[in-house]
Tab-separated table of C-alpha atoms in Angstrom:
chain	number	residue	atom	x	y	z
A	1	LEU	CA	-7.053	-36.075	40.076
A	2	ALA	CA	-9.587	-33.670	38.629
A	3	PRO	CA	-11.736	-35.440	36.045
A	4	HIS	CA	-12.949	-33.434	33.051
A	5	THR	CA	-12.606	-29.628	32.899
A	6	PRO	CA	-10.539	-28.079	35.723
A	7	HIS	CA	-12.849	-25.081	36.194
A	8	ALA	CA	-15.796	-27.377	37.006
A	9	SER	CA	-13.923	-30.266	38.583
A	10	VAL	CA	-12.795	-31.061	42.076
A	11	PHE	CA	-9.298	-32.204	42.949
A	12	ALA	CA	-9.307	-35.289	45.148
A	13	PRO	CA	-6.841	-38.010	46.132
A	14	VAL	CA	-7.359	-41.099	43.969
A	15	TRP	CA	-4.645	-43.528	45.041
A	16	THR	CA	-1.528	-43.791	47.175
A	17	SER	CA	1.500	-46.006	46.989
A	18	ALA	CA	-0.191	-48.179	49.644
A	19	SER	CA	-3.588	-48.466	47.932
A	20	THR	CA	-4.351	-51.474	45.800
A	21	MET	CA	-7.425	-50.220	43.946
A	22	VAL	CA	-9.022	-47.168	42.381
A	23	ALA	CA	-12.504	-46.309	43.645
A	24	ARG	CA	-15.403	-46.950	41.245
A	25	GLN	CA	-16.251	-43.233	41.119
A	26	TYR	CA	-12.938	-42.493	39.390
A	27	VAL	CA	-13.575	-45.010	36.605
A	28	VAL	CA	-15.748	-44.532	33.512
A	29	ASN	CA	-17.763	-47.452	32.184
A	30	THR	CA	-17.337	-46.812	28.469
A	31	SER	CA	-20.091	-49.255	27.550
A	32	LEU	CA	-22.607	-46.657	28.795
A	33	SER	CA	-23.518	-43.400	27.081
A	34	VAL	CA	-23.432	-41.699	30.487
A	35	ASP	CA	-21.996	-43.441	33.520
A	36	ARG	CA	-23.799	-41.827	36.454
A	37	GLU	CA	-21.581	-43.706	38.893
A	38	SER	CA	-18.509	-41.906	37.536
A	39	LEU	CA	-17.247	-38.586	38.909
A	40	PHE	CA	-16.197	-37.699	35.348
A	41	TRP	CA	-19.849	-37.520	34.293
A	42	ALA	CA	-20.886	-35.552	37.377
A	43	VAL	CA	-18.188	-32.988	36.551
A	44	SER	CA	-19.217	-32.995	32.896
A	45	ALA	CA	-22.814	-32.273	33.918
A	46	VAL	CA	-21.729	-29.397	36.180
A	47	SER	CA	-19.457	-27.971	33.475
A	48	ASN	CA	-22.074	-28.158	30.742
A	49	TRP	CA	-24.857	-26.675	32.869
A	50	ALA	CA	-22.621	-23.832	34.018
A	51	PHE	CA	-21.643	-23.062	30.409
A	52	GLY	CA	-25.199	-23.432	29.146
A	53	SER	CA	-26.783	-21.231	31.776
A	54	MET	CA	-25.301	-18.225	33.547
A	55	PHE	CA	-21.607	-19.094	33.714
A	56	SER	CA	-20.533	-15.838	35.360
A	57	ARG	CA	-22.857	-16.615	38.266
A	58	ALA	CA	-22.785	-20.422	38.297
A	59	ILE	CA	-18.996	-20.510	38.491
A	60	ALA	CA	-19.209	-18.827	41.906
A	61	ASP	CA	-21.263	-21.784	43.178
A	62	VAL	CA	-18.829	-24.232	41.586
A	63	ARG	CA	-15.825	-22.504	43.154
A	64	ALA	CA	-17.450	-22.505	46.594
A	65	ALA	CA	-18.064	-26.261	46.304
A	66	GLN	CA	-14.488	-26.782	45.080
A	67	VAL	CA	-13.035	-24.937	48.057
A	68	GLU	CA	-15.122	-26.935	50.517
A	69	LEU	CA	-14.266	-30.339	49.055
A	70	GLU	CA	-10.666	-29.593	48.193
A	71	LEU	CA	-9.976	-28.578	51.798
A	72	LYS	CA	-11.342	-31.980	52.791
A	73	SER	CA	-9.184	-33.571	50.074
A	74	GLN	CA	-6.097	-31.945	51.567
A	75	ALA	CA	-7.083	-33.119	55.033
A	76	LEU	CA	-7.528	-36.674	53.744
A	77	ALA	CA	-4.134	-36.565	52.041
A	78	ALA	CA	-2.555	-35.467	55.329
A	79	THR	CA	-4.365	-38.253	57.201
A	80	LEU	CA	-3.265	-40.871	54.677
A	81	ARG	CA	0.377	-39.965	55.231
A	82	TYR	CA	0.179	-41.538	58.699
A	83	ALA	CA	-2.605	-44.077	58.204
A	84	GLN	CA	-1.961	-47.784	58.149
A	85	ALA	CA	-1.557	-49.090	54.605
A	86	ALA	CA	-4.572	-51.351	55.065
A	87	GLU	CA	-6.780	-48.287	55.679
A	88	HIS	CA	-5.948	-46.456	52.431
A	89	ASN	CA	-8.407	-48.262	50.147
A	90	ASP	CA	-11.341	-47.800	52.534
A	91	GLN	CA	-10.608	-44.120	53.201
A	92	LEU	CA	-10.113	-43.304	49.523
A	93	ASP	CA	-13.266	-45.206	48.558
A	94	ALA	CA	-15.373	-43.504	51.249
A	95	PHE	CA	-14.098	-40.078	50.239
A	96	SER	CA	-14.705	-40.713	46.538
A	97	SER	CA	-18.331	-41.556	47.354
A	98	LYS	CA	-18.724	-38.244	49.200
A	99	VAL	CA	-17.155	-36.263	46.360
A	100	HIS	CA	-19.248	-38.064	43.743
A	101	GLY	CA	-22.479	-37.436	45.660
A	102	ALA	CA	-21.577	-33.814	46.366
A	103	TRP	CA	-20.859	-33.133	42.683
A	104	TRP	CA	-24.156	-34.591	41.504
A	105	ASP	CA	-25.862	-32.531	44.249
A	106	LEU	CA	-24.044	-29.458	42.932
A	107	PHE	CA	-25.289	-30.207	39.414
A	108	TRP	CA	-28.915	-30.441	40.552
A	109	SER	CA	-28.591	-27.294	42.662
A	110	LEU	CA	-27.308	-25.441	39.566
A	111	VAL	CA	-30.239	-26.788	37.530
A	112	GLY	CA	-32.651	-25.463	40.134
A	113	LYS	CA	-30.903	-22.143	40.690
A	114	TYR	CA	-30.027	-21.097	37.105
A	115	ASN	CA	-32.947	-21.982	34.908
A	116	ASP	CA	-34.516	-20.435	31.816
A	117	GLY	CA	-32.817	-17.075	32.305
A	118	TYR	CA	-33.807	-16.823	35.966
A	119	MET	CA	-31.866	-17.142	39.180
A	120	VAL	CA	-34.038	-18.948	41.722
A	121	THR	CA	-33.212	-18.765	45.416
A	122	HIS	CA	-34.777	-20.174	48.554
A	123	GLY	CA	-34.956	-18.190	51.763
A	124	GLY	CA	-34.375	-19.637	55.205
A	125	ASP	CA	-38.147	-19.731	55.683
A	126	GLY	CA	-38.576	-21.753	52.481
A	127	ALA	CA	-39.829	-18.803	50.443
A	128	VAL	CA	-38.863	-19.048	46.790
A	129	SER	CA	-37.870	-16.004	44.815
A	130	SER	CA	-36.717	-15.668	41.246
A	131	ALA	CA	-35.086	-12.851	39.378
A	132	ALA	CA	-34.673	-12.481	35.661
A	133	VAL	CA	-30.983	-12.130	34.977
A	134	GLY	CA	-30.329	-10.427	31.705
A	135	TYR	CA	-27.124	-9.762	29.866
A	136	PRO	CA	-24.783	-7.010	31.102
A	137	ALA	CA	-25.176	-3.649	29.397
A	138	TRP	CA	-21.572	-3.725	28.141
A	139	TRP	CA	-22.256	-7.001	26.336
A	140	LEU	CA	-25.523	-5.786	24.788
A	141	LYS	CA	-23.700	-2.723	23.500
A	142	ALA	CA	-20.751	-4.791	22.213
A	143	VAL	CA	-22.988	-7.061	20.138
A	144	GLY	CA	-25.113	-4.185	18.842
A	145	PHE	CA	-28.258	-5.508	20.460
A	146	ASP	CA	-30.008	-2.164	20.012
A	147	LYS	CA	-29.455	-2.377	16.250
A	148	THR	CA	-30.050	-6.047	15.546
A	149	LEU	CA	-33.739	-6.132	16.329
A	150	ASP	CA	-35.835	-4.416	13.698
A	151	ALA	CA	-38.900	-3.739	15.817
A	152	PRO	CA	-40.376	-0.492	17.076
A	153	SER	CA	-40.324	0.019	20.846
A	154	THR	CA	-44.134	-0.074	20.768
A	155	SER	CA	-43.845	-3.826	20.036
A	156	PHE	CA	-42.254	-4.305	23.424
A	157	ASP	CA	-44.849	-2.122	25.110
A	158	ASP	CA	-47.585	-4.235	23.478
A	159	LEU	CA	-45.885	-7.446	24.604
A	160	LYS	CA	-45.619	-6.137	28.164
A	161	ARG	CA	-49.330	-5.211	28.142
A	162	ARG	CA	-50.340	-8.644	26.770
A	163	MET	CA	-48.225	-10.407	29.390
A	164	SER	CA	-49.848	-8.329	32.128
A	165	VAL	CA	-53.339	-9.191	30.848
A	166	ALA	CA	-52.419	-12.886	30.621
A	167	ALA	CA	-51.046	-12.864	34.181
A	168	ALA	CA	-54.260	-11.281	35.476
A	169	GLN	CA	-56.367	-13.866	33.620
A	170	MET	CA	-54.284	-16.700	35.025
A	171	LYS	CA	-54.761	-15.316	38.517
A	172	GLU	CA	-58.545	-15.295	37.993
A	173	ILE	CA	-58.511	-18.843	36.602
A	174	ASP	CA	-56.368	-20.093	39.478
A	175	ALA	CA	-58.637	-18.425	42.066
A	176	ALA	CA	-61.709	-20.093	40.528
A	177	ARG	CA	-60.221	-23.601	40.567
A	178	THR	CA	-61.821	-26.171	42.796
A	179	ARG	CA	-59.397	-28.743	44.084
A	180	PRO	CA	-60.336	-31.988	45.805
A	181	ALA	CA	-59.907	-31.776	49.581
A	182	MET	CA	-57.107	-34.347	49.583
A	183	ALA	CA	-55.190	-32.471	46.876
A	184	VAL	CA	-55.469	-29.220	48.808
A	185	GLN	CA	-53.930	-30.871	51.859
A	186	GLN	CA	-51.091	-32.335	49.827
A	187	ILE	CA	-50.132	-29.172	47.976
A	188	THR	CA	-50.015	-26.696	50.854
A	189	ASP	CA	-46.196	-26.857	50.907
A	190	LEU	CA	-45.737	-26.709	47.147
A	191	VAL	CA	-45.240	-23.662	44.987
A	192	VAL	CA	-46.920	-24.010	41.623
């Protein structure tokens, strides 16, 4: 079973001829607007975030997660072939919990990584870096981006200058801030 859109879903065993139940994660409670206990909604969240942010990049993260979990799905299917019938429900339920948790984790990692036109990454040392990811040149040319904006190039130069001045002012303001001693201790590991 792969709930929701195949490109953002994960294929996982749901039942066998020996199982007597379907795990909660494979069911949708239709009385809720969003059933966060359902894998369907985790996949929907991943799919919608990938489409709404940088799909060409986010899909690489989705595919990597699919490969990892689908290999485990195949291993579980092979194990179930020889497992006692009484073990099927427990193994399927345990695996569905892992898949469900992993897919919500994937969603939140996409939210953190592809956000507001930036790709945010974390180094092994915890350092955070972000890069503005624009549209490819071929796309800008195809949509006539250079012709659709009726503004002289000096407008962009002025905007760049104003942003630079604002960044310098913010740096001065931040340097002049006095924080309570306790707050300073608590925020040493945070990036603001």
